[in-house]
PDB file of C-alpha atoms in Angstrom:
ATOM      1  CA  ASN I  18       0.000   0.000   0.000  1.00 69.00           C
ATOM      2  CA  ALA I  19       2.548   2.591  -1.195  1.00 79.00           C
ATOM      3  CA  GLY I  20       0.390   5.759  -1.564  1.00 94.00           C
ATOM      4  CA  VAL I  21       2.671   8.686  -2.447  1.00 97.00           C
ATOM      5  CA  THR I  22       6.382   7.927  -2.730  1.00 97.00           C
ATOM      6  CA  GLN I  23       9.001  10.668  -2.767  1.00 97.00           C
ATOM      7  CA  THR I  24      12.733  10.382  -3.335  1.00 97.00           C
ATOM      8  CA  PRO I  25      15.255  11.294  -2.128  1.00 97.00           C
ATOM      9  CA  LYS I  26      14.453  11.876   1.556  1.00 97.00           C
ATOM     10  CA  PHE I  27      17.555  14.003   2.087  1.00 97.00           C
ATOM     11  CA  GLN I  28      19.771  15.923  -0.347  1.00 97.00           C
ATOM     12  CA  VAL I  29      22.576  18.447  -0.035  1.00 97.00           C
ATOM     13  CA  LEU I  30      23.377  20.594  -3.065  1.00 97.00           C
ATOM     14  CA  LYS I  31      25.826  23.325  -3.862  1.00 97.00           C
ATOM     15  CA  THR I  32      24.591  26.633  -5.235  1.00 98.00           C
ATOM     16  CA  GLY I  33      24.034  26.349  -8.977  1.00 97.00           C
ATOM     17  CA  GLN I  34      23.577  22.590  -9.084  1.00 97.00           C
ATOM     18  CA  SER I  35      20.414  21.085 -10.522  1.00 96.00           C
ATOM     19  CA  MET I  36      18.431  18.096  -9.327  1.00 97.00           C
ATOM     20  CA  THR I  37      15.085  16.360  -9.630  1.00 98.00           C
ATOM     21  CA  LEU I  38      12.804  15.326  -6.777  1.00 98.00           C
ATOM     22  CA  GLN I  39      10.794  12.292  -7.770  1.00 98.00           C
ATOM     23  CA  CYS I  40       7.150  11.707  -6.835  1.00 98.00           C
ATOM     24  CA  ALA I  41       4.951   8.764  -7.705  1.00 98.00           C
ATOM     25  CA  GLN I  42       1.458   7.772  -6.554  1.00 97.00           C
ATOM     26  CA  ASP I  43      -0.422   4.525  -7.070  1.00 96.00           C
ATOM     27  CA  MET I  44      -3.947   5.723  -6.191  1.00 94.00           C
ATOM     28  CA  ASN I  45      -4.880   6.862  -9.723  1.00 93.00           C
ATOM     29  CA  HIS I  46      -5.256  10.433  -8.474  1.00 93.00           C
ATOM     30  CA  GLU I  47      -5.607  13.072 -11.160  1.00 92.00           C
ATOM     31  CA  TYR I  48      -4.468  15.964  -8.969  1.00 92.00           C
ATOM     32  CA  MET I  49      -0.823  16.174  -7.902  1.00 94.00           C
ATOM     33  CA  SER I  50       1.085  19.031  -6.355  1.00 95.00           C
ATOM     34  CA  TRP I  51       4.390  20.129  -4.886  1.00 97.00           C
ATOM     35  CA  TYR I  52       4.672  22.185  -1.702  1.00 97.00           C
ATOM     36  CA  ARG I  53       7.524  23.607   0.250  1.00 98.00           C
ATOM     37  CA  GLN I  54       7.393  23.979   4.018  1.00 97.00           C
ATOM     38  CA  ASP I  55       9.539  26.520   5.834  1.00 95.00           C
ATOM     39  CA  PRO I  56       9.630  27.274   9.587  1.00 90.00           C
ATOM     40  CA  GLY I  57       6.918  29.677  10.719  1.00 86.00           C
ATOM     41  CA  MET I  58       5.142  29.613   7.382  1.00 88.00           C
ATOM     42  CA  GLY I  59       2.263  27.666   5.946  1.00 88.00           C
ATOM     43  CA  LEU I  60       2.742  25.172   3.186  1.00 94.00           C
ATOM     44  CA  ARG I  61       3.298  27.025  -0.072  1.00 95.00           C
ATOM     45  CA  LEU I  62       2.230  25.598  -3.417  1.00 94.00           C
ATOM     46  CA  ILE I  63       4.981  25.459  -6.042  1.00 97.00           C
ATOM     47  CA  HIS I  64       3.333  23.728  -9.008  1.00 97.00           C
ATOM     48  CA  TYR I  65       0.342  21.511  -9.504  1.00 93.00           C
ATOM     49  CA  SER I  66      -1.257  19.291 -12.121  1.00 93.00           C
ATOM     50  CA  VAL I  67      -4.879  18.273 -12.675  1.00 90.00           C
ATOM     51  CA  GLY I  68      -4.012  15.444 -15.041  1.00 91.00           C
ATOM     52  CA  ALA I  69      -1.398  13.987 -17.380  1.00 94.00           C
ATOM     53  CA  GLY I  70      -0.058  16.630 -19.749  1.00 95.00           C
ATOM     54  CA  ILE I  71      -1.454  19.529 -17.681  1.00 94.00           C
ATOM     55  CA  THR I  72       0.597  21.605 -15.234  1.00 96.00           C
ATOM     56  CA  ASP I  73       0.200  25.039 -13.708  1.00 94.00           C
ATOM     57  CA  GLN I  74       2.056  27.390 -11.407  1.00 95.00           C
ATOM     58  CA  GLY I  75       1.293  27.814  -7.752  1.00 93.00           C
ATOM     59  CA  GLU I  76       2.264  30.562  -5.347  1.00 91.00           C
ATOM     60  CA  VAL I  77       6.072  30.179  -5.552  1.00 96.00           C
ATOM     61  CA  PRO I  78       7.036  28.634  -8.933  1.00 97.00           C
ATOM     62  CA  ASN I  79      10.239  30.529  -9.698  1.00 97.00           C
ATOM     63  CA  GLY I  80      13.307  28.306  -9.933  1.00 96.00           C
ATOM     64  CA  TYR I  81      11.282  25.112 -10.322  1.00 98.00           C
ATOM     65  CA  ASN I  82       9.972  23.121 -13.278  1.00 97.00           C
ATOM     66  CA  VAL I  83       7.523  20.231 -13.420  1.00 98.00           C
ATOM     67  CA  SER I  84       6.142  17.833 -15.994  1.00 97.00           C
ATOM     68  CA  ARG I  85       3.319  15.270 -15.921  1.00 97.00           C
ATOM     69  CA  SER I  86       3.799  12.681 -18.640  1.00 97.00           C
ATOM     70  CA  THR I  87       1.835   9.987 -16.772  1.00 97.00           C
ATOM     71  CA  THR I  88      -0.916   9.958 -14.143  1.00 95.00           C
ATOM     72  CA  GLU I  89       1.469   8.332 -11.654  1.00 97.00           C
ATOM     73  CA  ASP I  90       4.564  10.553 -11.816  1.00 98.00           C
ATOM     74  CA  PHE I  91       5.134  14.243 -11.081  1.00 98.00           C
ATOM     75  CA  PRO I  92       8.822  15.150 -10.802  1.00 98.00           C
ATOM     76  CA  LEU I  93      10.018  18.537  -9.548  1.00 98.00           C
ATOM     77  CA  ARG I  94      13.191  19.962 -11.076  1.00 98.00           C
ATOM     78  CA  LEU I  95      15.386  22.573  -9.481  1.00 97.00           C
ATOM     79  CA  LEU I  96      17.127  24.295 -12.354  1.00 92.00           C
ATOM     80  CA  SER I  97      19.964  26.106 -10.530  1.00 97.00           C
ATOM     81  CA  ALA I  98      19.775  25.627  -6.787  1.00 97.00           C
ATOM     82  CA  ALA I  99      19.974  28.657  -4.489  1.00 97.00           C
ATOM     83  CA  PRO I 100      20.267  28.796  -0.668  1.00 97.00           C
ATOM     84  CA  SER I 101      16.711  30.242  -0.588  1.00 97.00           C
ATOM     85  CA  GLN I 102      15.493  26.864  -1.838  1.00 97.00           C
ATOM     86  CA  THR I 103      16.647  25.146   1.352  1.00 98.00           C
ATOM     87  CA  SER I 104      13.386  23.685   2.600  1.00 98.00           C
ATOM     88  CA  VAL I 105      11.318  20.563   3.123  1.00 98.00           C
ATOM     89  CA  TYR I 106       9.441  19.599  -0.019  1.00 98.00           C
ATOM     90  CA  PHE I 107       6.220  17.600  -0.040  1.00 98.00           C
ATOM     91  CA  CYS I 108       4.488  15.980  -2.953  1.00 98.00           C
ATOM     92  CA  ALA I 109       0.750  15.495  -2.477  1.00 96.00           C
ATOM     93  CA  SER I 110      -2.067  14.013  -4.498  1.00 95.00           C
ATOM     94  CA  SER I 111      -5.821  13.924  -4.291  1.00 92.00           C
ATOM     95  CA  TYR I 112      -8.872  12.693  -6.083  1.00 87.00           C
ATOM     96  CA  SER I 113      -9.944  15.326  -8.587  1.00 76.00           C
ATOM     97  CA  ASN I 114     -13.573  16.067  -9.322  1.00 66.00           C
ATOM     98  CA  SER I 115     -13.999  17.640 -12.773  1.00 63.00           C
ATOM     99  CA  GLY I 116     -10.416  18.851 -12.771  1.00 60.00           C
ATOM    100  CA  VAL I 117     -10.462  20.588  -9.401  1.00 64.00           C
ATOM    101  CA  ASN I 118      -8.686  19.523  -6.265  1.00 64.00           C
ATOM    102  CA  THR I 119     -11.081  18.079  -3.710  1.00 69.00           C
ATOM    103  CA  GLY I 120      -8.717  19.054  -0.924  1.00 70.00           C
ATOM    104  CA  GLU I 121      -8.121  15.818   0.957  1.00 87.00           C
ATOM    105  CA  LEU I 122      -4.466  15.513   0.146  1.00 93.00           C
ATOM    106  CA  PHE I 123      -2.283  12.456   0.548  1.00 95.00           C
ATOM    107  CA  PHE I 124       1.300  13.493   1.195  1.00 97.00           C
ATOM    108  CA  GLY I 125       4.612  11.855   0.519  1.00 97.00           C
ATOM    109  CA  GLU I 126       7.095  11.570   3.400  1.00 96.00           C
ATOM    110  CA  GLY I 127       8.939  14.720   2.360  1.00 97.00           C
ATOM    111  CA  SER I 128      12.340  15.569   0.954  1.00 97.00           C
ATOM    112  CA  ARG I 129      14.667  17.672   3.081  1.00 97.00           C
ATOM    113  CA  LEU I 130      16.868  19.778   0.787  1.00 98.00           C
ATOM    114  CA  THR I 131      19.835  21.870   1.878  1.00 98.00           C
ATOM    115  CA  VAL I 132      21.552  24.218  -0.567  1.00 97.00           C
ATOM    116  CA  LEU I 133      24.994  25.425   0.482  1.00 97.00           C
TER     117      LEU I 133
ATOM    118  CA  GLY D  17      -4.898  39.271   0.304  1.00 73.00           C
ATOM    119  CA  GLN D  18      -5.562  35.816   1.593  1.00 84.00           C
ATOM    120  CA  ASN D  19      -4.766  35.034   5.185  1.00 91.00           C
ATOM    121  CA  ILE D  20      -5.158  32.179   7.651  1.00 95.00           C
ATOM    122  CA  ASP D  21      -4.421  32.842  11.328  1.00 96.00           C
ATOM    123  CA  GLN D  22      -3.928  30.296  14.068  1.00 97.00           C
ATOM    124  CA  PRO D  23      -1.971  30.381  17.332  1.00 97.00           C
ATOM    125  CA  THR D  24       1.684  29.447  17.030  1.00 97.00           C
ATOM    126  CA  GLU D  25       1.807  27.167  20.067  1.00 98.00           C
ATOM    127  CA  MET D  26      -0.497  25.764  22.743  1.00 98.00           C
ATOM    128  CA  THR D  27       0.111  23.608  25.797  1.00 98.00           C
ATOM    129  CA  ALA D  28      -2.388  21.223  27.377  1.00 98.00           C
ATOM    130  CA  THR D  29      -2.456  18.399  29.907  1.00 97.00           C
ATOM    131  CA  GLU D  30      -2.913  14.719  29.160  1.00 97.00           C
ATOM    132  CA  GLY D  31      -6.564  13.746  29.542  1.00 97.00           C
ATOM    133  CA  ALA D  32      -7.825  17.323  29.121  1.00 98.00           C
ATOM    134  CA  ILE D  33      -9.616  19.114  26.273  1.00 98.00           C
ATOM    135  CA  VAL D  34      -8.037  21.698  23.964  1.00 98.00           C
ATOM    136  CA  GLN D  35      -9.524  23.978  21.320  1.00 98.00           C
ATOM    137  CA  ILE D  36      -7.365  25.251  18.464  1.00 98.00           C
ATOM    138  CA  ASN D  37      -8.806  28.250  16.641  1.00 98.00           C
ATOM    139  CA  CYS D  38      -8.410  29.270  13.022  1.00 98.00           C
ATOM    140  CA  THR D  39      -9.626  32.468  11.365  1.00 98.00           C
ATOM    141  CA  TYR D  40      -9.467  33.042   7.667  1.00 97.00           C
ATOM    142  CA  GLN D  41      -9.848  35.684   4.986  1.00 94.00           C
ATOM    143  CA  THR D  42      -9.805  34.207   1.509  1.00 90.00           C
ATOM    144  CA  SER D  43     -11.079  34.962  -1.963  1.00 86.00           C
ATOM    145  CA  GLY D  44     -13.979  32.566  -2.020  1.00 89.00           C
ATOM    146  CA  PHE D  45     -14.556  29.512   0.125  1.00 91.00           C
ATOM    147  CA  ASN D  46     -14.952  25.903  -0.893  1.00 90.00           C
ATOM    148  CA  GLY D  47     -14.210  24.155   2.362  1.00 92.00           C
ATOM    149  CA  LEU D  48     -11.919  24.118   5.389  1.00 95.00           C
ATOM    150  CA  PHE D  49      -9.529  21.341   6.306  1.00 95.00           C
ATOM    151  CA  TRP D  50      -7.596  20.369   9.399  1.00 97.00           C
ATOM    152  CA  TYR D  51      -4.434  18.318   9.096  1.00 97.00           C
ATOM    153  CA  GLN D  52      -2.176  16.818  11.757  1.00 98.00           C
ATOM    154  CA  GLN D  53       1.576  16.843  11.326  1.00 97.00           C
ATOM    155  CA  HIS D  54       3.947  15.081  13.720  1.00 97.00           C
ATOM    156  CA  ALA D  55       7.476  16.445  13.849  1.00 95.00           C
ATOM    157  CA  GLY D  56       9.535  15.275  10.880  1.00 93.00           C
ATOM    158  CA  GLU D  57       6.539  13.661   9.191  1.00 96.00           C
ATOM    159  CA  ALA D  58       4.025  14.510   6.485  1.00 96.00           C
ATOM    160  CA  PRO D  59       0.649  16.113   7.207  1.00 97.00           C
ATOM    161  CA  THR D  60      -2.298  13.738   7.451  1.00 96.00           C
ATOM    162  CA  PHE D  61      -5.963  14.592   6.923  1.00 95.00           C
ATOM    163  CA  LEU D  62      -8.138  15.047  10.030  1.00 96.00           C
ATOM    164  CA  SER D  63     -11.374  16.751   9.053  1.00 95.00           C
ATOM    165  CA  TYR D  64     -13.295  18.708   6.439  1.00 93.00           C
ATOM    166  CA  ASN D  65     -16.051  21.306   6.913  1.00 94.00           C
ATOM    167  CA  VAL D  66     -17.949  23.004   4.125  1.00 93.00           C
ATOM    168  CA  LEU D  67     -21.212  23.817   5.922  1.00 94.00           C
ATOM    169  CA  ASP D  68     -21.649  25.637   9.228  1.00 97.00           C
ATOM    170  CA  GLY D  69     -21.687  23.493  12.306  1.00 97.00           C
ATOM    171  CA  LEU D  70     -19.839  20.783  14.128  1.00 97.00           C
ATOM    172  CA  GLU D  71     -18.367  17.627  12.608  1.00 94.00           C
ATOM    173  CA  GLU D  72     -17.430  14.949  15.135  1.00 94.00           C
ATOM    174  CA  LYS D  73     -14.999  12.133  14.510  1.00 91.00           C
ATOM    175  CA  GLY D  74     -14.083  10.189  17.619  1.00 95.00           C
ATOM    176  CA  ARG D  75     -12.018  12.324  20.003  1.00 97.00           C
ATOM    177  CA  PHE D  76     -11.686  15.078  17.399  1.00 97.00           C
ATOM    178  CA  SER D  77     -14.364  17.584  16.374  1.00 97.00           C
ATOM    179  CA  SER D  78     -14.201  20.514  13.969  1.00 98.00           C
ATOM    180  CA  PHE D  79     -16.512  23.514  13.877  1.00 98.00           C
ATOM    181  CA  LEU D  80     -17.105  26.047  11.116  1.00 98.00           C
ATOM    182  CA  SER D  81     -18.801  29.449  10.946  1.00 97.00           C
ATOM    183  CA  ARG D  82     -18.594  30.788   7.404  1.00 96.00           C
ATOM    184  CA  SER D  83     -20.140  34.155   8.290  1.00 95.00           C
ATOM    185  CA  LYS D  84     -17.402  34.744  10.885  1.00 96.00           C
ATOM    186  CA  GLY D  85     -14.558  33.217   8.873  1.00 96.00           C
ATOM    187  CA  TYR D  86     -13.828  31.008  11.856  1.00 97.00           C
ATOM    188  CA  SER D  87     -13.162  27.388  12.661  1.00 98.00           C
ATOM    189  CA  TYR D  88     -11.900  25.428  15.600  1.00 98.00           C
ATOM    190  CA  LEU D  89     -10.542  21.944  16.157  1.00 98.00           C
ATOM    191  CA  LEU D  90     -11.512  20.372  19.475  1.00 98.00           C
ATOM    192  CA  LEU D  91      -9.432  17.527  20.856  1.00 98.00           C
ATOM    193  CA  LYS D  92     -10.828  15.577  23.802  1.00 98.00           C
ATOM    194  CA  GLU D  93      -9.197  13.118  26.209  1.00 98.00           C
ATOM    195  CA  LEU D  94      -5.770  14.267  25.123  1.00 98.00           C
ATOM    196  CA  GLN D  95      -3.095  11.633  24.736  1.00 98.00           C
ATOM    197  CA  MET D  96       0.667  12.121  24.516  1.00 97.00           C
ATOM    198  CA  LYS D  97       0.544  10.995  20.877  1.00 97.00           C
ATOM    199  CA  ASP D  98      -1.591  14.088  20.104  1.00 98.00           C
ATOM    200  CA  SER D  99       1.555  16.217  20.474  1.00 98.00           C
ATOM    201  CA  ALA D 100       1.903  17.531  16.930  1.00 98.00           C
ATOM    202  CA  SER D 101       1.278  20.564  14.759  1.00 98.00           C
ATOM    203  CA  TYR D 102      -2.275  21.156  13.566  1.00 98.00           C
ATOM    204  CA  LEU D 103      -2.658  22.861  10.202  1.00 97.00           C
ATOM    205  CA  CYS D 104      -5.743  24.770   9.107  1.00 97.00           C
ATOM    206  CA  ALA D 105      -6.281  25.135   5.346  1.00 95.00           C
ATOM    207  CA  VAL D 106      -9.026  26.752   3.283  1.00 94.00           C
ATOM    208  CA  THR D 107      -9.941  25.941  -0.317  1.00 91.00           C
ATOM    209  CA  ASP D 108     -10.346  29.211  -2.187  1.00 86.00           C
ATOM    210  CA  SER D 109     -12.448  30.106  -5.237  1.00 85.00           C
ATOM    211  CA  ASN D 110      -9.852  28.431  -7.523  1.00 81.00           C
ATOM    212  CA  TYR D 111      -9.980  25.254  -5.441  1.00 81.00           C
ATOM    213  CA  GLN D 112      -6.432  25.802  -4.238  1.00 84.00           C
ATOM    214  CA  LEU D 113      -5.570  25.258  -0.591  1.00 89.00           C
ATOM    215  CA  ILE D 114      -4.402  28.256   1.457  1.00 91.00           C
ATOM    216  CA  TRP D 115      -2.524  27.077   4.546  1.00 95.00           C
ATOM    217  CA  GLY D 116      -2.056  28.517   7.991  1.00 96.00           C
ATOM    218  CA  ALA D 117       1.386  28.288   9.584  1.00 96.00           C
ATOM    219  CA  GLY D 118       0.167  25.640  12.005  1.00 97.00           C
ATOM    220  CA  THR D 119      -0.339  25.367  15.764  1.00 98.00           C
ATOM    221  CA  LYS D 120       2.209  23.333  17.683  1.00 97.00           C
ATOM    222  CA  LEU D 121       0.385  21.465  20.463  1.00 98.00           C
ATOM    223  CA  ILE D 122       2.451  20.340  23.435  1.00 98.00           C
ATOM    224  CA  ILE D 123       0.898  17.754  25.752  1.00 98.00           C
ATOM    225  CA  LYS D 124       2.227  17.521  29.288  1.00 96.00           C
ATOM    226  CA  PRO D 125       1.700  14.528  31.595  1.00 94.00           C
TER     227      PRO D 125
END
């Protein structure tokens, strides 16, 4: 019963390096999203997708790219890492009703990223 | 702008009752969620309110007043395992979730 699987759990990067955070879900959810969580702040939406081939920007998309080639996978790419991207990243999915997020999100375990 | 306010931290005693408040100002409203997040773990869904009133689920209850932009999460018979952060989130007119910063609940024996 995997649910939402994120890798890696921990990563240290140097400024300017690129990397991809992987996210996969096995619940056939149409809606998938990436959040970052920083101390003292609410979860902030980076990018989201309401189905394969469809992606859109959230509140803080700069410096990140996503793609959704299949229903199951939603990778997040950091193009050129900056110290401001040090954070905990969560992938989340939910059942989508007519293309909108129904709100009950299932989260991956999180990826803790440090950029030096 | 959109805003969700909840207390930063609360302390309660094992076996007692605690109420965590959440006030919100958002562009549109399509439901309010409460999530629980233990330290170092992912948030997990607790409750959902879209109509005014109280929703009860075991030891946890959630209340909503849409006219006041207000919700609370009530935890009864507190257990040590309830020590966690509790996140309030509102679905806005675009069906995106707006999150509060969370309330860290500390349970003392």
